[in-house]
CSV table of C-alpha atoms in Angstrom, one decimal:
chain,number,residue,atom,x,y,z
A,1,UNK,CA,-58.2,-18.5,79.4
A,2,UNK,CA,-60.0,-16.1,81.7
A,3,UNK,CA,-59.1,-16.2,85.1
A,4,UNK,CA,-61.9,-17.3,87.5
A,5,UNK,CA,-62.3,-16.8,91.1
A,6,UNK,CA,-61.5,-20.2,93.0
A,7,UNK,CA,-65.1,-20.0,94.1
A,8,UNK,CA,-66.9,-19.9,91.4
A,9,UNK,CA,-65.1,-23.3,89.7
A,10,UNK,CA,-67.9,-26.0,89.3
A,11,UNK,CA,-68.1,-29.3,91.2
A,12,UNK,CA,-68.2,-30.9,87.7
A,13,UNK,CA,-65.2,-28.8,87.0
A,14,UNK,CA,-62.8,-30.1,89.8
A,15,UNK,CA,-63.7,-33.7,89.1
A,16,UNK,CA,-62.8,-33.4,84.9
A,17,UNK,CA,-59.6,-32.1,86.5
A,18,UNK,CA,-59.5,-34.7,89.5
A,19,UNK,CA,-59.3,-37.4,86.5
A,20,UNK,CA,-56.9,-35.6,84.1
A,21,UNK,CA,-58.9,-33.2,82.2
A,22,UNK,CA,-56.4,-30.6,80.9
A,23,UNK,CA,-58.4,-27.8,80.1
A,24,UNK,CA,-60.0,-28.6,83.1
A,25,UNK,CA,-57.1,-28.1,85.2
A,26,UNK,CA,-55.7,-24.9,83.0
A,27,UNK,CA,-58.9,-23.7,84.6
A,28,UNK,CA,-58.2,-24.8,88.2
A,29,UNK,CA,-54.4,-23.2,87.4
A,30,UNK,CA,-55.8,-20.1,86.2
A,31,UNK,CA,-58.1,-19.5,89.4
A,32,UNK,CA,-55.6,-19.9,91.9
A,33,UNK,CA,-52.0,-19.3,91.0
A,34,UNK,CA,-52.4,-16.0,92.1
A,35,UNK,CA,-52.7,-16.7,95.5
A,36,UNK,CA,-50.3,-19.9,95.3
A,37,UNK,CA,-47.7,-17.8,93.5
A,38,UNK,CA,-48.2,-15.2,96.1
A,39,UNK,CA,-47.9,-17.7,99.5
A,40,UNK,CA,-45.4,-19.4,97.8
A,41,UNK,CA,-43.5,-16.0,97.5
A,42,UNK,CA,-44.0,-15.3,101.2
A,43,UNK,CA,-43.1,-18.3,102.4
A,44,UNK,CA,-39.7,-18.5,100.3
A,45,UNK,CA,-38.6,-15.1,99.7
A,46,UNK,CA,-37.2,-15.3,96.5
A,47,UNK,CA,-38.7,-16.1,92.7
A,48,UNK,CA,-36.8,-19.4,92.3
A,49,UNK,CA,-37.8,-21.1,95.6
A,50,UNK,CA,-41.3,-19.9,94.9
A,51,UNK,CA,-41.3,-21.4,91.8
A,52,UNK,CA,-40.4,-24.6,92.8
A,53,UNK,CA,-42.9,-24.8,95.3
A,54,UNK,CA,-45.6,-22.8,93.3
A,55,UNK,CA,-44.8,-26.1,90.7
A,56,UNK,CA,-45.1,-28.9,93.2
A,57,UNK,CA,-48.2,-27.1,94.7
A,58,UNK,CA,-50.0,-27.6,91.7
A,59,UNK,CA,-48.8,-31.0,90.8
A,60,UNK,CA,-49.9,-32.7,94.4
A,61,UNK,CA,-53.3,-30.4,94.1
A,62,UNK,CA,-54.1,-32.1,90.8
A,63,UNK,CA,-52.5,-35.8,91.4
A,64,UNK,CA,-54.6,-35.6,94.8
A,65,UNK,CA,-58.1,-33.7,93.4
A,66,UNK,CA,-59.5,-36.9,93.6
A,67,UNK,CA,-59.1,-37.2,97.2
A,68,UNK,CA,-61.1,-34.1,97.4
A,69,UNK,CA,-64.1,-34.8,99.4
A,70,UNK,CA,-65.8,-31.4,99.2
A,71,UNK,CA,-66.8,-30.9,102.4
A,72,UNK,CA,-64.1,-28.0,103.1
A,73,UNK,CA,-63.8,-24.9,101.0
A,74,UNK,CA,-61.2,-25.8,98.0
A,75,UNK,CA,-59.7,-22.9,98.5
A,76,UNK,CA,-58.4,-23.4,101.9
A,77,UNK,CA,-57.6,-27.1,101.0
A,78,UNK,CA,-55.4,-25.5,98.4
A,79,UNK,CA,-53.8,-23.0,100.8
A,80,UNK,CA,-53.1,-25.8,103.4
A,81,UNK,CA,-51.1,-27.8,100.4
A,82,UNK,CA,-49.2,-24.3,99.6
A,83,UNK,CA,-48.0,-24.0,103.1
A,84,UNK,CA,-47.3,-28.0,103.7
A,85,UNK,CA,-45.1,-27.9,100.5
A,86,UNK,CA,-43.3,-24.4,101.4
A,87,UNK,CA,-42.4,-26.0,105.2
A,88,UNK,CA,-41.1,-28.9,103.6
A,89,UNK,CA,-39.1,-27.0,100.6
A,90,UNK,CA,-37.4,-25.2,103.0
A,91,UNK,CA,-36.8,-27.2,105.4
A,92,UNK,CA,-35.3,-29.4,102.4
A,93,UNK,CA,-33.5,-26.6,100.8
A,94,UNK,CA,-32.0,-25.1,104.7
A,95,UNK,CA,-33.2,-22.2,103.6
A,96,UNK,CA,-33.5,-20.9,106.8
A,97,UNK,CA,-30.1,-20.8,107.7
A,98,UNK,CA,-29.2,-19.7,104.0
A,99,UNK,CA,-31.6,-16.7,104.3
A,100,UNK,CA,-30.3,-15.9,107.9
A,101,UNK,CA,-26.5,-15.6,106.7
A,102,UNK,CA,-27.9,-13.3,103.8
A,103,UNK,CA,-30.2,-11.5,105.7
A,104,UNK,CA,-26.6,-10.6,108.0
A,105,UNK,CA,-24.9,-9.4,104.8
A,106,UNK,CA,-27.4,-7.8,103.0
A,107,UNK,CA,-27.7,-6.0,106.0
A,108,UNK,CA,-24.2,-4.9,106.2
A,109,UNK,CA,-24.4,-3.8,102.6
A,110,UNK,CA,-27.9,-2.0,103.5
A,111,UNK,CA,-26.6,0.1,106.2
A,112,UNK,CA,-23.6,1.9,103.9
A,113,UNK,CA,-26.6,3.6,102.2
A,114,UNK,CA,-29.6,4.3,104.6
A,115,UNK,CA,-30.9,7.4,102.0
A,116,UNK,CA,-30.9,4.8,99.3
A,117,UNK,CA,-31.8,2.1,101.3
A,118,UNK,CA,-35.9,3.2,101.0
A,119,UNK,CA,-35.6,5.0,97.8
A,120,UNK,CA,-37.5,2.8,96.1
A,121,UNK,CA,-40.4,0.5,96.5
A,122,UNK,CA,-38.4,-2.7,95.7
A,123,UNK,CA,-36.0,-2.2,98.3
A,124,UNK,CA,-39.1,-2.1,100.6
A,125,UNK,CA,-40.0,-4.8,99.5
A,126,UNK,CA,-36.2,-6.8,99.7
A,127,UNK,CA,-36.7,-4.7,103.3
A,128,UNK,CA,-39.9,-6.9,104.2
A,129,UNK,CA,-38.1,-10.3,102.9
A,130,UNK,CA,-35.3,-9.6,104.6
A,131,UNK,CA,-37.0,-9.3,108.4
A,132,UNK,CA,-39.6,-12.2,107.2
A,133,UNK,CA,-36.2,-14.3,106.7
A,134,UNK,CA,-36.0,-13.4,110.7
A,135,UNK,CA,-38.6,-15.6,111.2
A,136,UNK,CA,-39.8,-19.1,112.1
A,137,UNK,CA,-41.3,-21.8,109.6
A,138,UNK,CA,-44.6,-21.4,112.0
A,139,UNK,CA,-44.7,-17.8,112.7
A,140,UNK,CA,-44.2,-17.1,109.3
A,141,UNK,CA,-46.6,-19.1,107.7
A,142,UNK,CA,-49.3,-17.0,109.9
A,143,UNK,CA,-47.8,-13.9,108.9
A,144,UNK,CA,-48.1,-14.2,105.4
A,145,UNK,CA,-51.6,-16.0,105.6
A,146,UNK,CA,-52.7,-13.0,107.7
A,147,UNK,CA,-50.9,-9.6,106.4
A,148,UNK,CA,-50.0,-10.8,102.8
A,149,UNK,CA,-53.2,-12.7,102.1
A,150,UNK,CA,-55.8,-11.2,104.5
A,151,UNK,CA,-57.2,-14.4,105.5
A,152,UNK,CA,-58.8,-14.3,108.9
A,153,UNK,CA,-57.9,-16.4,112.4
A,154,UNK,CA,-60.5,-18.7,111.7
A,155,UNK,CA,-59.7,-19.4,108.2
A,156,UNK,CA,-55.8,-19.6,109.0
A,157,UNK,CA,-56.7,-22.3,112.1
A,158,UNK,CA,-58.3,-24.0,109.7
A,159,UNK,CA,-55.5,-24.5,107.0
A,160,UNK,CA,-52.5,-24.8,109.6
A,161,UNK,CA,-54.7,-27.6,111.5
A,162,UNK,CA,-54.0,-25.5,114.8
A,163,UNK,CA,-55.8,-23.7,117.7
A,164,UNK,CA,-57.1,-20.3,116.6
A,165,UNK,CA,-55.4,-18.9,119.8
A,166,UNK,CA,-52.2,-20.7,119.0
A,167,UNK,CA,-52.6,-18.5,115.6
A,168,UNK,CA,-52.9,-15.6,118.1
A,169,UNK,CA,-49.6,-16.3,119.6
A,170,UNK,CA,-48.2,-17.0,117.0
A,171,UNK,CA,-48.7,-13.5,115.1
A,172,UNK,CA,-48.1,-12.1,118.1
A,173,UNK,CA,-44.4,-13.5,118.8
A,174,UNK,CA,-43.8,-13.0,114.9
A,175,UNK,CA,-45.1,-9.3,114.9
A,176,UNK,CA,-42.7,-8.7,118.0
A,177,UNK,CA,-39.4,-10.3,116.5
A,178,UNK,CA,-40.2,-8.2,113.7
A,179,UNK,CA,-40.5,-5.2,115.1
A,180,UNK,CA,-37.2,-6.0,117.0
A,181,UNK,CA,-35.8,-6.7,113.9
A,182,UNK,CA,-36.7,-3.4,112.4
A,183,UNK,CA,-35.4,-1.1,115.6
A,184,UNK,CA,-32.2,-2.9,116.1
A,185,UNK,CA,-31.7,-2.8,112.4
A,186,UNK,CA,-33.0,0.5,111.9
A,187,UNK,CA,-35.0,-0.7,108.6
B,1,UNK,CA,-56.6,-4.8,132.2
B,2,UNK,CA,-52.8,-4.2,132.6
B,3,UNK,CA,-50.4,-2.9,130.0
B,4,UNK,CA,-49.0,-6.5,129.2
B,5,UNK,CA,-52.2,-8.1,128.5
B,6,UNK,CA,-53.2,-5.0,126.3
B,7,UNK,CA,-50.4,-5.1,123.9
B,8,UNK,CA,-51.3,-8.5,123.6
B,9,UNK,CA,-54.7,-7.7,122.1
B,10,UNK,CA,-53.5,-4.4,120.4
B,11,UNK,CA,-51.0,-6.5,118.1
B,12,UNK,CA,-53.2,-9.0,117.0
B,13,UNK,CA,-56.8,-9.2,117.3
B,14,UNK,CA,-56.9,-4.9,117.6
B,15,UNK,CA,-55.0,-4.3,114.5
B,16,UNK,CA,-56.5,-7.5,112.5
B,17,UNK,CA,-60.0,-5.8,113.4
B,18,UNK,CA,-60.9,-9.5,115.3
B,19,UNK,CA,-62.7,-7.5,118.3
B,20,UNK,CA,-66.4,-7.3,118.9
B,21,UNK,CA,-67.1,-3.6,119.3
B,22,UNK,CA,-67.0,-3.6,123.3
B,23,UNK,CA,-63.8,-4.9,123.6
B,24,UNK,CA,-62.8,-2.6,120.8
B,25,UNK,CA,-63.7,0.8,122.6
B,26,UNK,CA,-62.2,-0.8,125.8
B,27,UNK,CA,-58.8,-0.7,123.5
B,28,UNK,CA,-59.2,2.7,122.3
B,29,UNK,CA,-60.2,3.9,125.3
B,30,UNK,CA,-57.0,2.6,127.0
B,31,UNK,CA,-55.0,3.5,124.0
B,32,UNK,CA,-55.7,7.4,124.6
B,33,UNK,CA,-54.7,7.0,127.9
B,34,UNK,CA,-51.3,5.2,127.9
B,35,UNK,CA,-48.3,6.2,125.5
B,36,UNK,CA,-46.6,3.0,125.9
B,37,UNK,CA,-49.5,1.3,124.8
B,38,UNK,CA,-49.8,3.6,121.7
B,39,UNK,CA,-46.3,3.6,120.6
B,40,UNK,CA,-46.3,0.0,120.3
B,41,UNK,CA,-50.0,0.1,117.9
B,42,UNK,CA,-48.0,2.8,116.1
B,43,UNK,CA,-45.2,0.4,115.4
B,44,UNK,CA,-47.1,-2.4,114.7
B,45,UNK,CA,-49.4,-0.6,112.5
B,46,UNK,CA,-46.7,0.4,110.5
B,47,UNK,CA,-44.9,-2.8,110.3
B,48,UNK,CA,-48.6,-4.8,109.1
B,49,UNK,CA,-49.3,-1.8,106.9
B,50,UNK,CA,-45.7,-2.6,105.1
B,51,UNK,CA,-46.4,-6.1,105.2
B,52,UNK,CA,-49.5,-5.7,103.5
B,53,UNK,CA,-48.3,-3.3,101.0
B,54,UNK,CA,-45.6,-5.7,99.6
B,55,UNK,CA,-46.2,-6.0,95.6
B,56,UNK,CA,-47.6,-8.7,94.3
B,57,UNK,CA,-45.4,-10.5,92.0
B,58,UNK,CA,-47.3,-12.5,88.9
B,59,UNK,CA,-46.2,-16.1,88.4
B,60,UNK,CA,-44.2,-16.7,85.7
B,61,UNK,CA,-45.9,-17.8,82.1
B,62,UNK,CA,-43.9,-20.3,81.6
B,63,UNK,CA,-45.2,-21.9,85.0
B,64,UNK,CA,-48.0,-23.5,83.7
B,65,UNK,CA,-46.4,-25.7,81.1
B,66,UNK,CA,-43.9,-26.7,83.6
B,67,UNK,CA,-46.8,-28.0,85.4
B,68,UNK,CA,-48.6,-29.3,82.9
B,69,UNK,CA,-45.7,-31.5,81.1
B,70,UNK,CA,-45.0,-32.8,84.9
B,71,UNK,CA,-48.7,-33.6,85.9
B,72,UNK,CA,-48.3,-35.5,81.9
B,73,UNK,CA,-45.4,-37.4,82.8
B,74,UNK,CA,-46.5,-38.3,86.4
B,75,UNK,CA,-50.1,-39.7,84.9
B,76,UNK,CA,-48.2,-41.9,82.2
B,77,UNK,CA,-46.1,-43.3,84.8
B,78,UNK,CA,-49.2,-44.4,87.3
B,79,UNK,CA,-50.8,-45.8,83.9
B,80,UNK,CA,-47.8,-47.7,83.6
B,81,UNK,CA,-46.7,-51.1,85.7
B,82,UNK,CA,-45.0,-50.6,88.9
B,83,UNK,CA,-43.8,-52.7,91.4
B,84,UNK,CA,-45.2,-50.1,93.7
B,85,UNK,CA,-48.5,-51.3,93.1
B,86,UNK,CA,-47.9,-54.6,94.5
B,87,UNK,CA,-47.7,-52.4,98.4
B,88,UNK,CA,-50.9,-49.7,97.1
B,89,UNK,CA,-52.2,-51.5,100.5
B,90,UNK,CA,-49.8,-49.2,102.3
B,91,UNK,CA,-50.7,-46.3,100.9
B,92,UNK,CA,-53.3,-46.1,103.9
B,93,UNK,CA,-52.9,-44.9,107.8
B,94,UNK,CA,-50.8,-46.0,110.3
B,95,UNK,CA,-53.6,-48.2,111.5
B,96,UNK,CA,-54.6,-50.0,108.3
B,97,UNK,CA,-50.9,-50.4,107.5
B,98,UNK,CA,-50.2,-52.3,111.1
B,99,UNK,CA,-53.4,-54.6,110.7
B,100,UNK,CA,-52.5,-55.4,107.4
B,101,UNK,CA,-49.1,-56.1,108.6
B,102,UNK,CA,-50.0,-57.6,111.8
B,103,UNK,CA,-52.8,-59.8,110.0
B,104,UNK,CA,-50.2,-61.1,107.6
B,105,UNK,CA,-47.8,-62.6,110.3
B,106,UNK,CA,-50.3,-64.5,111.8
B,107,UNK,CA,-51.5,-65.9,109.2
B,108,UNK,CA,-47.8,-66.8,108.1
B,109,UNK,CA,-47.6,-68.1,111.7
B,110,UNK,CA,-50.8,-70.4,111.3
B,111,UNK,CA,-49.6,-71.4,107.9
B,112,UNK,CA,-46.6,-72.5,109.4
B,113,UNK,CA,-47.9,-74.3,112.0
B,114,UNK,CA,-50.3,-76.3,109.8
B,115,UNK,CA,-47.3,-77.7,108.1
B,116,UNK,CA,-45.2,-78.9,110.9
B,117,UNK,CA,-48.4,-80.3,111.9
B,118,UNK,CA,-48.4,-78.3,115.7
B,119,UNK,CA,-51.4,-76.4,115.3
B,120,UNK,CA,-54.1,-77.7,117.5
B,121,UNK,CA,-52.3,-81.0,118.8
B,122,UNK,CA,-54.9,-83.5,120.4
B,123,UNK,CA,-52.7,-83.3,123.7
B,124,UNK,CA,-53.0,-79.7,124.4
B,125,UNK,CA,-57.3,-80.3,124.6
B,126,UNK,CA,-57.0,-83.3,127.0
B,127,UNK,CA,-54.8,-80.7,128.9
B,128,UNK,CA,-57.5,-79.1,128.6
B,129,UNK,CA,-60.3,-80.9,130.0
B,130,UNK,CA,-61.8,-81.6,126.4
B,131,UNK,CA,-62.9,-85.3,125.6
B,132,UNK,CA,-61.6,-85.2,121.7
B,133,UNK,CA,-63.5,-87.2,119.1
B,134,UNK,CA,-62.6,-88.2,115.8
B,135,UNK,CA,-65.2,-87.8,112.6
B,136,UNK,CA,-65.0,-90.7,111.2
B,137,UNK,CA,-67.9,-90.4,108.9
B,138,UNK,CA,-65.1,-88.6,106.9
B,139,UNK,CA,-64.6,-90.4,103.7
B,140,UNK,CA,-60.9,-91.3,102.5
B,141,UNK,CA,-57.6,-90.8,104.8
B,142,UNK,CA,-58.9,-87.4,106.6
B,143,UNK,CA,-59.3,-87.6,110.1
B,144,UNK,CA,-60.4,-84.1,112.0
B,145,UNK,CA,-60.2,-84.1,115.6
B,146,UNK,CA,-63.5,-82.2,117.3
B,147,UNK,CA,-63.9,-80.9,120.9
B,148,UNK,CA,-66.7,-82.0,121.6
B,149,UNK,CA,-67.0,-79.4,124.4
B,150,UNK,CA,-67.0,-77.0,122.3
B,151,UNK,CA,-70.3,-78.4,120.2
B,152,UNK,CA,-72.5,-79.1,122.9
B,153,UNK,CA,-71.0,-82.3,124.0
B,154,UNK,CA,-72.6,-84.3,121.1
B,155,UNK,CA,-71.5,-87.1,119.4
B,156,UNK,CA,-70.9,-86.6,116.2
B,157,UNK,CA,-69.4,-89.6,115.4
């Protein structure tokens, strides 16, 4: 099936899929498990946890499509059930503290080969992970809404139900810890 | 505007490109003036650009049939009985849950009362200052006791 944009999915669409259409919601899949996958990623830091959540994601969007009232953007709906479900899979999983002992010896494993260490563009990326494992469930959520998906302060109030200035503070605290991060761990 | 509440605006709304074009140039222009200020937009204009610049990773194929054969299984049980949906009234807010909770007691309490036959007792409206009546135009055993007060002092009797 041709993937659409999440915007262009009909009204009609979204209620075949709200009562169990399954084409109807292979198209609803196929226009926004990109950015799902993609939150879900940020939010986890590894394939298997974003599965999980990518899976669970979809499963409460189309068990609850009916609750849908159409007023919002769908899309932003969708993103505020990514990031509910990611917060509460790792908060489930302790993640957190998982990542945090990881993030320790990955770093000590890291630092034995600095030449290596940004050879490549996957270790960049493992790089990236790693300091976004530094972070908060809240601060982190607003950094991947903001420099992973490029959704704006408005938008990113909107889905995390907070204060756009709280979103301001929030990046800002997250964008400091990270930089910390970076300079005490020379990354 | 001081140093501290610069970098504030140079690590979010300056770099996210959030600022209206006169508070922009008032960044820049402070920004060519002050190497503090400039080394930390450097830094976080690196650390943003690498953020950004992570690869995106497709989902997995296999992801959607995962879904699918869940979303399947999930429907089937809903279709099926449940002694869940005897308590779908609680699927509600706080709110609705406490009235329907709170509504239930007292009509268990009222119920109650009825039976042991101390709901309403004659005494407690001659405490009251209420002349009670009887209707006896009631046919059979049933007596009800009125307050007359209550209807406009009428006899109904």
């Amino acid at each position: 099936m041709k993937d659409m944009d999440i915007q262009d999915l009909s009204d009609e669409l979204i209620r075949m899929a709200a009562q169990g259409d399954a084409q109807a919601g292979e198209a609803l899949y196929a226009a926004a498990h990109g950015f799902v996958f993609h939150v879900a990623l940020g939010m986890a830091g590894n394939e298997d946890d974003a599965y999980e959540i990518a899976q669970e994601t979809f499963i409460k969007i189309l068990e609850n499509l009916d609750q849908f009232k159409f007023k919002s953007s769908l899309k932003t709906w969708i993103y505020r059930i990514t990031v509910n479900t990611a917060l509460n899979t790792r908060k489930k999983n302790r993640m957190l503290n998982h990542r945090r002992v990881a993030f320790d010896e990955t770093l000590e494993s890291l630092s034995e080969s600095p030449v290596e260490r940004h050879a490549t563009s996957a270790s960049s990326a493992q790089t990236v992970q790693l300091l976004l494992d530094t972070l908060g469930d809240d601060q982190r959520a607003c950094v991947v809404l903001r420099d992973m998906e490029g959704l704006r302060y408005e938008e990113i109030a909107q889905i995390l139900r907070i204060n756009i200035n709280t979103v301001r503070s929030r990046l800002k605290r997250a964008r400091e810890n990270l930089l910390l991060q970076r300079e005490k761990y020379a990354l | 505007m001081h140093c501290k509440e610069m970098r504030g605006l140079i690590m979010t709304d300056f770099i996210d490109h959030e600022l209206d074009d006169a508070a922009r140039q008032a960044v820049e222009s402070h920004l060519s003036a002050c190497s503090d200020c400039r080394s930390v937009f450097e830094a976080s204009r690196t650390l943003v650009t690498q953020l950004r610049e992570m690869p995106a990773v497709a989902a997995p194929p296999a992801l959607w049939a995962d879904i699918r054969r869940q979303w399947e299984l999930r429907r089937a049980d809903n279709r099926s009985f449940s002694f869940k949906d005897l308590f779908f009234i609680f699927h509600g807010g706080r709110v609705l849950n406490a009235t329907v909770v709170l509504s239930l007691l007292a009509c268990m309490s009222l119920a109650g009362m009825y039976c042991t036959g101390s709901i309403l007792p004659a005494s407690s409206a001659t405490v009251a200052g209420w002349e009670t009546r009887a209707f006896n135009d009631i046919p059979g055993e049933q007596v009800e006791t009125a307050y007359t007060d209550l209807i406009g002092g009428k006899n109904y009797e």
